XYZ file of C-alpha atoms in Angstrom:
779
model
C 10.189 42.118 59.247
C 14.013 42.729 59.169
C 15.784 46.031 59.513
C 14.898 46.941 56.025
C 11.276 47.179 56.163
C 9.054 47.076 53.419
C 7.276 50.499 53.519
C 4.041 51.539 51.888
C 3.227 54.800 50.550
C -0.525 54.545 49.315
C -1.085 57.367 46.766
C -5.565 57.238 47.148
C -7.377 59.124 44.908
C -10.215 60.709 46.605
C -13.267 62.346 44.737
C -16.231 62.419 47.292
C -14.205 62.515 50.942
C -11.107 63.359 51.668
C -8.343 60.638 53.139
C -8.354 59.654 56.878
C -7.039 56.926 58.881
C -10.379 55.241 58.869
C -10.047 55.061 54.653
C -7.544 52.703 55.069
C -8.241 49.098 54.726
C -7.068 46.893 58.197
C -3.800 45.590 55.995
C -2.580 48.734 55.612
C -3.282 49.181 59.826
C -1.657 45.977 60.354
C 1.151 47.058 58.572
C 1.544 49.909 59.905
C 1.602 48.924 63.743
C 4.095 46.094 62.894
C 6.492 48.400 61.231
C 6.505 50.820 64.402
C 6.635 48.409 66.649
C 9.712 46.805 65.019
C 10.863 50.590 64.479
C 10.704 50.976 68.419
C 13.276 47.697 68.619
C 15.798 48.252 65.838
C 16.640 50.832 63.392
C 14.789 50.729 60.512
C 12.620 53.949 58.082
C 10.456 56.271 58.994
C 8.003 57.414 56.964
C 5.164 59.672 56.506
C 2.130 59.107 54.751
C 0.009 61.497 52.656
C -2.443 60.757 50.115
C -2.777 62.110 46.247
C -5.461 61.653 43.747
C -5.607 59.950 40.428
C -5.182 61.670 37.206
C -4.338 64.915 39.509
C -2.279 67.722 37.425
C -0.311 70.469 38.826
C 2.330 72.657 37.137
C 4.598 71.493 39.911
C 5.471 68.051 41.456
C 2.988 67.318 44.259
C 4.507 65.659 47.042
C 3.031 62.344 48.264
C 5.178 61.508 51.100
C 8.636 60.652 52.988
C 11.303 58.433 53.364
C 13.216 58.936 56.354
C 16.148 56.988 58.125
C 16.338 56.813 62.243
C 20.025 57.720 61.193
C 19.152 60.816 59.918
C 20.514 63.100 62.281
C 19.337 66.106 59.335
C 22.899 67.434 58.426
C 22.877 66.843 55.075
C 25.009 63.776 55.839
C 22.987 61.158 54.151
C 21.783 61.223 50.752
C 17.923 59.373 49.342
C 17.939 57.634 46.612
C 14.913 56.112 44.724
C 14.740 53.337 41.777
C 11.997 51.075 40.913
C 9.278 51.465 38.521
C 8.080 54.919 37.751
C 11.803 56.441 39.456
C 12.987 59.389 37.986
C 9.880 59.813 35.474
C 6.297 59.491 38.011
C 8.260 59.739 41.454
C 10.556 62.256 42.544
C 12.633 62.484 45.655
C 14.473 65.187 47.825
C 17.583 63.539 47.914
C 18.197 65.264 50.562
C 14.970 64.747 53.262
C 13.681 61.847 51.566
C 10.420 63.166 49.757
C 8.973 61.821 47.462
C 6.916 63.905 44.428
C 4.678 62.485 41.697
C 5.814 65.272 38.628
C 3.295 63.507 35.863
C -0.495 62.197 35.517
C -1.218 58.544 37.011
C -3.921 56.139 35.271
C -5.048 53.748 37.568
C -6.836 51.691 34.916
C -3.547 51.608 32.995
C -1.432 50.675 36.308
C -2.890 50.703 39.578
C 0.345 50.136 41.642
C 4.242 50.491 41.381
C 7.284 48.953 43.138
C 9.860 51.076 43.901
C 13.201 50.145 46.000
C 14.638 53.419 48.613
C 18.445 53.331 49.840
C 19.937 55.712 51.810
C 23.774 56.276 51.882
C 26.289 58.305 53.182
C 27.456 61.293 51.719
C 31.169 61.284 53.029
C 31.565 57.370 52.515
C 29.302 56.671 49.885
C 28.061 53.607 51.914
C 24.411 52.392 52.519
C 23.255 53.315 56.190
C 20.391 51.577 55.284
C 20.118 48.808 53.149
C 17.843 48.916 50.401
C 13.979 48.275 50.985
C 11.382 47.643 48.287
C 8.302 49.249 48.526
C 4.806 49.598 46.699
C 2.762 53.082 45.498
C -0.894 52.309 45.066
C -2.615 54.236 42.818
C -6.446 55.098 44.248
C -8.754 55.071 41.920
C -11.748 57.902 40.969
C -14.577 58.186 38.858
C -13.289 58.980 35.757
C -14.790 55.641 33.523
C -18.279 55.596 31.673
C -20.372 52.284 32.140
C -20.201 50.436 28.536
C -22.714 47.778 27.511
C -20.182 45.490 25.384
C -22.813 42.916 24.412
C -25.423 45.467 23.175
C -27.783 45.824 21.042
C -29.553 42.835 22.575
C -32.818 40.779 21.346
C -34.696 38.120 23.300
C -37.786 36.130 22.679
C -40.450 35.053 25.280
C -43.558 33.305 24.976
C -46.470 35.335 24.800
C -49.244 35.276 27.765
C -46.228 34.510 30.239
C -47.233 35.264 33.769
C -46.257 38.269 35.590
C -42.057 37.922 36.695
C -41.318 35.670 33.649
C -37.310 36.579 33.194
C -37.026 37.583 29.584
C -33.016 37.801 29.382
C -30.434 40.094 31.244
C -28.352 42.775 30.362
C -24.985 43.839 32.101
C -23.043 46.778 31.412
C -18.800 47.265 32.726
C -17.337 49.722 34.180
C -13.565 50.177 34.225
C -13.527 51.661 37.253
C -11.872 50.002 40.868
C -14.563 47.675 42.121
C -13.189 47.114 45.180
C -12.608 51.104 46.134
C -15.824 53.324 46.769
C -18.482 53.581 44.452
C -17.174 54.382 41.284
C -17.579 50.878 39.511
C -21.346 50.149 41.246
C -24.077 50.142 38.763
C -27.701 50.493 39.054
C -30.237 49.684 36.175
C -32.803 51.019 35.217
C -35.774 51.374 32.653
C -35.851 54.129 30.564
C -38.448 52.635 27.849
C -40.562 49.240 27.896
C -43.194 50.266 30.763
C -45.611 49.297 31.585
C -45.031 45.655 29.790
C -41.737 44.696 30.887
C -39.530 45.870 34.575
C -35.488 45.573 35.133
C -33.932 44.565 38.428
C -31.684 47.732 38.931
C -28.918 45.525 40.726
C -28.427 42.209 38.500
C -30.232 43.880 34.963
C -32.554 41.464 34.581
C -35.293 41.885 32.129
C -38.981 40.408 33.523
C -42.867 40.342 32.256
C -45.175 42.847 33.779
C -47.973 41.628 32.529
C -49.353 38.596 30.221
C -49.270 40.128 26.220
C -50.837 38.587 23.258
C -48.428 38.026 20.219
C -51.689 38.573 18.140
C -51.585 42.259 19.514
C -48.447 42.980 18.762
C -45.446 40.664 18.534
C -42.072 43.070 19.090
C -41.228 45.625 21.897
C -38.667 47.888 21.949
C -36.706 48.294 25.442
C -33.971 51.027 26.818
C -32.062 49.604 29.884
C -29.846 52.442 31.778
C -26.606 51.611 33.663
C -25.657 54.606 36.314
C -22.660 54.222 38.088
C -22.304 55.877 41.714
C -24.968 53.572 42.453
C -26.915 56.260 40.722
C -26.000 59.373 43.000
C -25.952 62.792 41.187
C -22.882 63.243 39.099
C -23.000 59.472 37.926
C -21.930 58.359 34.247
C -24.227 56.056 32.589
C -24.712 54.123 29.713
C -28.462 52.847 27.583
C -29.131 49.548 25.896
C -31.516 48.930 23.798
C -33.322 45.564 23.956
C -35.595 44.115 21.045
C -37.782 41.704 22.867
C -40.496 39.243 19.844
C -43.340 37.661 21.822
C -43.330 33.722 20.473
C -46.440 32.446 19.682
C -48.218 29.869 21.375
C -51.729 27.948 20.846
C -54.021 30.437 22.301
C -56.219 30.443 19.429
C -58.914 28.189 17.858
C -59.429 27.783 14.275
C -62.671 29.824 13.093
C -64.860 29.311 9.729
C -65.120 32.664 7.887
C -67.850 30.932 6.304
C -70.354 28.934 8.399
C -72.073 27.030 4.885
C -70.464 26.616 1.706
C -72.060 25.532 -1.655
C -70.035 23.333 -4.041
C -71.749 21.176 -6.774
C -70.295 18.250 -8.839
C -71.078 16.171 -12.275
C -72.235 12.651 -12.031
C -69.506 11.782 -14.611
C -66.828 12.908 -12.328
C -64.115 10.102 -11.283
C -63.057 9.437 -7.688
C -61.155 11.527 -6.464
C -61.775 14.796 -8.256
C -61.716 17.831 -5.942
C -64.756 19.652 -5.515
C -64.070 22.691 -3.370
C -61.759 23.987 -0.523
C -62.824 25.158 3.011
C -60.662 27.314 5.136
C -60.455 27.537 9.167
C -58.355 31.407 9.854
C -56.064 30.708 12.980
C -54.173 33.923 13.949
C -51.405 31.548 15.452
C -48.397 30.750 13.313
C -46.076 27.535 12.604
C -47.265 24.699 14.400
C -49.479 26.397 16.241
C -52.156 27.024 13.325
C -51.513 23.764 12.255
C -55.205 22.411 11.619
C -56.779 19.039 10.507
C -59.933 18.996 8.846
C -63.134 15.919 9.140
C -65.885 14.860 7.909
C -68.203 14.587 10.770
C -69.414 10.443 10.915
C -73.112 11.196 10.462
C -72.490 13.027 7.069
C -72.124 10.771 3.509
C -69.868 8.735 2.594
C -69.322 9.382 -0.741
C -66.932 12.201 0.092
C -63.844 12.489 1.929
C -61.084 15.596 2.964
C -57.831 16.227 2.994
C -55.466 18.828 4.326
C -52.781 21.338 2.420
C -50.389 21.667 5.438
C -48.640 24.758 3.404
C -51.631 26.689 2.584
C -53.741 25.059 5.979
C -57.007 24.393 3.774
C -59.416 21.472 3.773
C -60.030 19.715 0.171
C -63.409 17.877 -0.242
C -62.905 15.249 -2.985
C -65.021 12.494 -4.402
C -65.014 9.295 -2.923
C -67.824 7.131 -4.464
C -69.207 8.036 -7.486
C -72.317 9.834 -7.774
C -75.674 9.488 -9.816
C -78.261 12.349 -10.548
C -80.775 10.333 -11.057
C -80.285 8.552 -7.510
C -79.647 11.696 -5.301
C -79.457 14.886 -6.323
C -78.020 16.944 -3.545
C -75.769 16.174 -0.049
C -74.613 17.577 3.099
C -72.111 17.140 5.324
C -70.360 18.668 8.254
C -66.666 19.713 8.065
C -64.557 20.187 11.465
C -61.416 21.784 11.361
C -59.347 20.730 14.764
C -55.972 22.102 15.955
C -53.343 19.930 15.242
C -51.454 20.570 18.461
C -52.866 21.496 21.702
C -51.612 23.259 24.601
C -52.960 22.587 27.665
C -52.609 25.534 29.487
C -55.164 27.201 27.650
C -57.923 23.916 27.333
C -60.058 26.309 29.815
C -60.817 28.785 27.404
C -62.608 26.452 24.992
C -62.359 23.404 22.866
C -59.955 24.458 19.929
C -62.225 23.930 16.982
C -64.683 24.694 14.717
C -67.340 23.086 12.460
C -68.975 24.424 9.502
C -71.601 22.376 6.970
C -70.904 22.119 2.974
C -73.706 21.658 0.553
C -73.089 19.684 -2.433
C -75.033 19.661 -5.387
C -75.037 16.870 -8.075
C -74.948 17.894 -11.643
C -77.113 15.589 -14.463
C -74.611 14.704 -17.457
C -75.470 12.112 -20.364
C -73.747 9.419 -18.764
C -72.149 6.310 -20.513
C -74.182 2.734 -20.597
C -73.197 0.654 -17.187
C -72.801 -2.834 -17.643
C -74.215 -4.971 -14.787
C -71.249 -6.252 -14.358
C -66.979 -5.077 -14.774
C -66.362 -8.849 -15.397
C -68.347 -11.634 -17.081
C -66.757 -15.231 -16.681
C -68.546 -17.667 -19.166
C -68.205 -21.425 -19.969
C -68.321 -23.172 -23.091
C -67.715 -27.334 -23.781
C -64.955 -27.953 -26.779
C -66.739 -29.137 -29.454
C -70.035 -27.086 -29.294
C -71.473 -26.451 -32.128
C -70.935 -22.896 -34.122
C -73.823 -20.945 -32.894
C -74.048 -22.460 -29.622
C -74.960 -19.539 -26.922
C -72.033 -18.873 -24.642
C -73.409 -16.333 -22.288
C -75.390 -12.874 -22.240
C -73.934 -9.413 -21.423
C -76.387 -6.270 -20.523
C -76.189 -3.012 -20.276
C -78.498 0.306 -19.666
C -77.999 4.312 -20.394
C -78.373 5.791 -16.592
C -80.032 8.952 -17.568
C -83.622 9.351 -17.372
C -84.391 9.549 -20.937
C -82.526 6.505 -21.104
C -81.146 5.630 -24.574
C -81.085 2.270 -26.713
C -77.574 0.473 -26.601
C -75.375 -1.275 -29.081
C -73.953 -3.907 -28.357
C -70.305 -4.942 -30.403
C -66.868 -7.125 -29.689
C -63.822 -5.826 -29.304
C -60.931 -8.214 -30.540
C -58.306 -9.193 -33.105
C -59.060 -11.290 -36.455
C -58.412 -14.432 -34.703
C -61.001 -14.344 -32.009
C -63.725 -12.858 -34.313
C -63.703 -16.336 -36.169
C -64.278 -17.723 -32.603
C -67.453 -15.799 -31.339
C -70.049 -13.082 -32.436
C -72.082 -11.479 -30.585
C -76.266 -10.226 -31.281
C -75.796 -6.091 -31.116
C -79.389 -5.592 -29.434
C -79.565 -8.374 -26.509
C -75.844 -9.174 -25.865
C -76.116 -12.620 -26.327
C -73.029 -14.220 -27.155
C -72.267 -17.436 -29.406
C -69.398 -19.331 -31.291
C -68.699 -19.312 -34.652
C -66.597 -22.487 -34.801
C -65.712 -25.126 -32.326
C -63.426 -24.408 -29.433
C -60.558 -26.655 -28.981
C -59.490 -26.828 -25.406
C -56.006 -28.553 -26.133
C -55.321 -25.043 -28.453
C -56.457 -22.237 -25.708
C -58.280 -23.036 -22.558
C -59.250 -19.365 -22.214
C -60.588 -16.714 -24.357
C -60.641 -13.104 -23.376
C -62.263 -10.235 -24.874
C -63.811 -7.027 -24.329
C -67.294 -5.892 -25.136
C -68.548 -2.377 -25.783
C -72.343 -1.290 -25.473
C -72.767 2.251 -27.397
C -75.287 4.822 -27.088
C -77.755 5.074 -30.200
C -78.387 8.634 -29.976
C -75.164 9.452 -28.748
C -72.492 7.567 -30.218
C -69.968 9.041 -28.051
C -71.035 7.338 -25.140
C -69.148 3.859 -24.613
C -68.548 1.560 -21.981
C -66.658 -1.500 -22.072
C -66.721 -4.675 -20.021
C -64.248 -7.608 -19.790
C -65.601 -11.110 -21.087
C -63.724 -14.388 -19.925
C -64.978 -17.677 -21.550
C -63.508 -21.049 -20.523
C -63.360 -23.831 -22.501
C -64.122 -27.044 -20.826
C -62.423 -30.297 -21.288
C -64.009 -33.376 -22.755
C -61.788 -36.480 -23.397
C -61.297 -36.308 -27.167
C -57.298 -37.062 -26.984
C -56.307 -40.308 -26.342
C -52.539 -41.139 -24.631
C -49.407 -41.743 -26.408
C -45.554 -41.888 -25.604
C -44.189 -38.641 -24.131
C -41.052 -39.268 -26.519
C -39.130 -41.476 -29.186
C -37.966 -44.453 -27.149
C -34.866 -45.298 -28.323
C -34.727 -49.707 -26.989
C -32.118 -51.821 -27.315
C -31.733 -55.433 -26.812
C -28.294 -57.755 -26.476
C -28.291 -60.717 -28.499
C -27.036 -62.835 -25.827
C -30.113 -61.276 -23.347
C -31.725 -63.495 -21.157
C -35.385 -64.275 -21.416
C -37.348 -61.544 -18.243
C -34.909 -58.869 -18.763
C -36.342 -55.549 -18.798
C -35.077 -53.489 -21.400
C -37.368 -50.466 -21.461
C -39.494 -48.131 -18.836
C -42.053 -46.366 -21.026
C -44.743 -43.851 -19.959
C -47.731 -41.662 -21.302
C -49.062 -38.425 -21.530
C -52.560 -37.180 -22.745
C -53.089 -33.385 -23.682
C -56.830 -33.637 -22.004
C -57.285 -32.077 -18.483
C -58.455 -34.600 -15.940
C -59.793 -33.572 -12.768
C -59.143 -36.543 -10.767
C -55.499 -36.876 -12.664
C -54.592 -39.438 -15.275
C -54.384 -42.772 -14.945
C -53.258 -45.121 -17.704
C -52.906 -48.895 -18.598
C -50.091 -50.132 -20.542
C -50.473 -54.199 -22.551
C -49.397 -55.299 -25.797
C -51.782 -55.672 -28.476
C -53.141 -58.801 -29.708
C -51.909 -58.609 -33.148
C -47.862 -58.151 -32.479
C -46.584 -60.931 -34.375
C -43.882 -60.474 -31.912
C -45.541 -61.516 -28.922
C -43.585 -64.370 -27.953
C -39.927 -62.202 -27.797
C -41.094 -59.524 -25.402
C -43.557 -59.146 -22.813
C -45.300 -55.720 -20.973
C -45.834 -55.496 -17.682
C -48.122 -52.387 -16.542
C -46.786 -50.756 -13.157
C -50.008 -49.482 -12.026
C -48.109 -45.835 -11.932
C -48.673 -44.540 -15.507
C -45.034 -46.611 -15.799
C -44.835 -49.784 -17.746
C -41.609 -52.346 -18.488
C -40.615 -54.099 -21.416
C -39.239 -57.352 -20.838
C -37.240 -60.141 -23.159
C -39.809 -63.039 -23.766
C -37.341 -65.511 -24.041
C -32.906 -65.800 -24.543
C -30.811 -64.897 -27.547
C -31.524 -62.555 -30.356
C -29.476 -62.871 -33.701
C -28.836 -59.615 -35.738
C -28.752 -61.859 -38.891
C -32.220 -63.068 -38.710
C -34.248 -60.053 -37.754
C -32.389 -56.326 -36.654
C -35.664 -54.928 -35.555
C -38.416 -55.567 -33.690
C -41.292 -53.632 -33.730
C -43.934 -53.575 -30.686
C -47.518 -52.292 -30.509
C -48.025 -50.741 -27.412
C -51.646 -50.227 -26.359
C -52.190 -47.132 -24.194
C -55.950 -46.744 -22.548
C -56.867 -43.670 -20.312
C -59.467 -43.275 -17.411
C -61.287 -40.763 -19.465
C -65.305 -40.650 -20.054
C -65.606 -42.475 -22.072
C -61.991 -43.677 -22.687
C -59.977 -43.820 -25.101
C -57.092 -45.857 -26.398
C -54.030 -45.536 -28.551
C -51.520 -48.068 -30.171
C -47.866 -47.185 -30.174
C -45.031 -48.399 -31.745
C -41.882 -49.645 -30.061
C -38.944 -50.458 -32.052
C -36.251 -52.643 -30.328
C -32.992 -52.762 -32.228
C -30.676 -55.600 -31.294
C -26.927 -55.374 -30.500
C -23.805 -57.419 -30.553
C -22.918 -57.040 -26.804
C -20.958 -58.899 -24.388
C -22.158 -57.613 -21.059
C -23.905 -53.966 -21.439
C -25.547 -52.179 -24.707
C -22.347 -49.797 -26.539
C -25.586 -47.213 -27.766
C -23.439 -45.554 -29.928
C -22.619 -48.704 -32.153
C -26.247 -49.851 -31.968
C -27.156 -46.417 -33.585
C -24.205 -47.207 -36.308
C -25.452 -50.677 -36.970
C -29.032 -49.285 -37.423
C -27.841 -46.732 -39.770
C -25.642 -49.227 -41.691
C -28.561 -51.054 -42.046
C -31.021 -48.967 -43.226
C -28.652 -48.097 -45.921
C -28.218 -51.728 -46.747
C -24.474 -51.255 -46.621
C -21.498 -53.258 -44.910
C -18.756 -51.929 -42.824
C -16.140 -52.411 -45.056
C -18.391 -50.883 -47.838
C -19.020 -47.813 -45.483
C -15.183 -47.340 -44.607
C -14.155 -47.574 -48.462
C -17.062 -44.818 -49.603
C -15.066 -42.823 -46.604
C -11.895 -43.084 -47.654
C -13.070 -42.305 -51.604
C -14.451 -38.886 -50.379
C -11.671 -37.860 -48.061
C -8.890 -38.631 -51.577
C -11.188 -36.659 -53.522
C -11.357 -33.642 -50.919
C -7.288 -33.455 -50.844
C -7.158 -33.771 -54.821
C -9.707 -30.917 -54.694
C -7.474 -28.718 -52.405
C -4.442 -29.454 -54.348
C -5.803 -28.042 -57.455
C -7.007 -24.845 -56.130
C -3.712 -24.068 -54.419
C -2.165 -24.555 -57.977
C -4.369 -22.412 -59.345
C -3.870 -19.881 -56.984
C -0.241 -19.470 -57.460
C 0.024 -19.387 -60.858
C -2.362 -16.777 -61.369
C -0.260 -14.380 -59.184
C 0.679 -10.566 -60.260
C 3.866 -9.864 -62.185
C 6.886 -8.576 -59.939
C 7.060 -4.982 -59.391
C 10.438 -4.556 -61.449
C 8.359 -4.545 -64.751
C 6.015 -2.057 -64.030
C 8.910 0.492 -62.583
C 10.293 0.829 -66.396
C 7.565 2.375 -67.182
C 7.464 4.990 -64.313
C 11.203 5.355 -65.267
C 10.327 6.429 -68.520
C 8.133 9.238 -66.932
C 9.920 10.432 -64.176
C 12.706 13.436 -64.700
C 14.189 15.251 -62.156
C 16.622 18.325 -62.700
C 18.254 21.353 -60.146
C 18.110 24.158 -62.803
C 15.995 26.929 -61.682
C 15.344 28.551 -65.117
C 12.518 30.919 -66.300
C 9.950 28.903 -67.585
C 9.248 27.911 -71.062
C 12.320 29.350 -72.383
C 13.809 26.776 -69.979
C 13.090 23.859 -72.418
C 14.815 25.134 -74.873
C 17.760 25.501 -73.611
C 17.410 22.014 -72.052
C 16.405 19.358 -74.155
C 14.654 16.769 -71.690
C 14.284 13.904 -74.418
C 18.122 12.656 -73.673
C 16.487 11.399 -70.194
C 13.148 9.504 -71.829
C 15.806 7.359 -74.288
C 16.712 3.523 -73.097
C 19.984 3.853 -74.523
C 21.559 5.597 -71.807
C 20.303 3.429 -68.962
C 23.073 1.364 -67.555
C 24.535 -1.699 -69.630
C 22.095 -4.910 -67.817
C 24.458 -6.871 -66.218
C 23.552 -10.588 -66.100
C 23.194 -11.918 -62.427
C 25.909 -14.479 -62.334
C 25.328 -18.373 -61.801
C 25.647 -18.371 -58.300
C 23.987 -22.053 -57.971
C 27.458 -23.661 -57.354
C 29.068 -20.573 -55.937
C 26.298 -20.625 -53.063
C 26.793 -24.387 -52.421
C 30.432 -23.742 -52.102
C 30.210 -20.927 -49.320
C 27.654 -22.838 -47.463
C 29.714 -25.923 -47.478
C 32.836 -23.551 -45.968
C 30.309 -21.360 -43.827
C 30.162 -24.618 -41.381
C 33.505 -24.187 -40.672
C 33.790 -19.814 -40.584
C 31.624 -17.401 -38.590
C 29.987 -13.919 -39.640
C 33.481 -12.444 -39.838
C 35.353 -14.591 -41.598
C 36.943 -12.982 -45.374
C 34.762 -15.341 -46.955
C 31.499 -14.636 -45.430
C 32.167 -11.174 -46.221
C 33.159 -11.467 -49.459
C 29.679 -12.981 -50.183
C 27.796 -9.998 -49.071
C 29.780 -7.735 -50.945
C 29.679 -9.609 -54.152
C 25.572 -9.865 -53.505
C 25.378 -5.610 -52.775
C 27.418 -4.841 -55.626
C 25.124 -6.653 -57.452
C 22.150 -5.038 -56.272
C 23.475 -1.936 -56.764
C 24.683 -2.338 -60.564
C 21.350 -4.420 -61.633
C 18.913 -2.408 -63.466
C 16.020 -4.499 -63.360
C 15.304 -3.176 -59.596
C 13.509 -0.381 -58.359
C 15.577 2.866 -58.323
C 15.317 3.677 -54.917
C 17.300 2.467 -52.024
C 16.492 -1.135 -50.869
C 17.378 -3.239 -47.788
C 19.114 -6.881 -48.851
C 18.801 -8.842 -45.901
C 21.227 -11.681 -45.779
C 20.765 -14.530 -42.359
C 23.853 -16.397 -41.851
C 22.472 -19.420 -39.868
C 25.497 -20.560 -38.314
C 27.084 -24.353 -37.795
C 24.009 -26.378 -36.372
C 23.452 -28.386 -38.920
C 25.563 -30.545 -40.917
C 23.678 -29.588 -44.254
C 24.296 -25.793 -43.294
C 21.288 -23.578 -45.001
C 19.178 -24.539 -47.848
C 18.232 -21.929 -50.273
C 16.059 -21.897 -53.486
C 18.529 -19.433 -55.121
C 18.747 -20.835 -58.707
C 16.124 -23.124 -58.561
C 14.835 -22.019 -62.076
C 18.268 -24.156 -63.572
C 17.482 -27.401 -64.597
C 18.729 -30.546 -62.547
C 21.357 -31.177 -65.462
C 22.857 -28.035 -64.269
C 23.937 -29.265 -61.347
C 25.503 -32.131 -59.357
C 23.625 -33.042 -55.974
C 26.483 -35.751 -54.607
C 26.726 -33.480 -51.670
C 23.880 -34.339 -50.500
C 25.151 -37.582 -49.444
C 27.663 -35.670 -46.715
C 24.241 -34.166 -45.126
C 24.208 -36.780 -42.579
C 21.759 -39.974 -42.335
C 18.879 -37.605 -42.364
C 19.327 -36.905 -46.187
C 20.159 -39.961 -47.127
C 17.218 -41.245 -48.568
C 17.165 -37.515 -50.580
C 20.656 -38.095 -51.525
C 19.945 -41.413 -53.133
C 16.896 -39.897 -55.503
C 18.850 -37.059 -56.846
C 23.025 -37.844 -56.466
C 24.875 -39.168 -59.561
C 25.435 -42.673 -58.338
C 21.523 -43.753 -57.971
C 21.153 -46.973 -59.829
C 18.002 -47.128 -62.692
C 15.796 -48.989 -59.779
C 16.077 -46.031 -57.632
């Protein structure tokens, strides 16, 4: 510590006992001892510690301590100055003796300490006699703040039946007073409401279970906790908080049936799955702890089963299979309800299940007839004569007073022609022979109806299989197109054949191929059976001539392996082709077609040419007629329109206006513009087009041409009486011929000369020769 020692004036707030040196902390004592030791060695500050109380109020400043330099001779020559936090406002100093006073109320909770600086100067020289020293004034606390529960009100949950001492929750209060000094901030918790079920730890505020509690008795408790400062001594401040404690459920209750015996009934007509009744076992628990499953004990009847409604916790008894009043009229089943989730802590209290008895009575009903089977399968050989028995169906009335039944077939008109049934005994017979190749199975429905009550009807399905017999001979699977070349050699294969059979062979079909004995062409072709249901056709000689024979017809004999075996003769047509190395099938088909018509190739070409010429001539006639039938130009109709359209600007007075202005003059044709005949522009156009080969669109000749055409359009009375757009295209100098036009085409050839065609180049040489005046008579 240097010569400007730090002076700490501790302004202590004392509430319960006066300040004494013993109440100062050890750090303060060490500071004082160190300062006193230095004071004996060097010059420094002298101080006198005093203590004041927080929020101490007075009409006059309160003395709290004194600053004094060891150079002060008490002659008034030194001046003490105080600066820093609160100087001049909270703290003032007597400049002559260094005494410090508090002028305003202090609040430790707002500011616990102040940092100030002290200085002593010579009044004569205004020079400091001591260096400026910084010190701290600490504000001591008093108990002026109440405890507060900032997080209240509280809510907690604890499982029911929890053992004594189980922690529920913790409440915490805060105190703004200084916790490091005195007991102002030392809190003590106590239970005002909640005994004897709960307790609270005085120092920590932890709430614990004081006894086991049952949620089913009471599920919610309101606990009030008090916190007092000053360790609960008299005069201490206090605060309270409410804690709502909910008891959560545990599975400590088994299900209990309210009825030890249930009575239910079911009709023997009830279908499988019918609800017969409900049972219910109560469970005092809630949520999953109350969830249960219902079972039918194994020694009960197997005609019923039970399911659990998870929303209502009811057991629903359902019909598992049909019951019969005539067979059994009463059932007794044992239903058990078992908790779905078991808490092992409470197993010692007994099994969490209960059992009840359900008695079910079967009610008699007028039942429909019952078939001995729901599906009948019968067989009959195809081709059996009409009236052959197919099979018998049987049904009976299950009621005690059994009624006779009547049988009938439900089918379409097609099946009605095939089968019939005896309505008394259920015998099914055929009404006509059956063909397996048309239909191998016939399915229909048979009904049985009580004669006493026709509304009671039952059905059964009948499936009739038609058994196969070998009644179809084998045949070619398709029409073969077989060709042989004129230069074919002997032994050359020209076709591979196979066969199909509509019959159904249990062992699989096997076909045998051979050439019929009556074949007159047996020397030309041979058949080789491959023993795999195929055969090959081979040439029996070398060389064939189309001029001699165009077609060969081979009768192929095919035999199956049925019992008895069937044989058929199938004709194979062989066409002779004019080919070198391989068969051209298209050419062969074309030649065969010509041969069948009896026409040569040259004759067919001539016929096609005639047809083509006739078609072209017909199209030309149609085009000419369509052009001749075109309607007249629109300009002729516009003449009639102009006679009926009158336009004037007079806004006169109605009917009088017709007398003031005679509009008949507008309808006369004499006032129309004089018709200006069209110029003969053929020669002019020819001249302009020749000149256009050397000029462009900006030339005077071109502009003159456009102006004349425009003037002609404006003065022509035959055009419509509205603005029109005249388009003229300049084709440039790309062609020696210039531009061709149809203008003046209504003139005859005698009115103009076509000598200029000779100047258009070689492309128009033939045209010039036809129309120029130099052409000869021979041309």
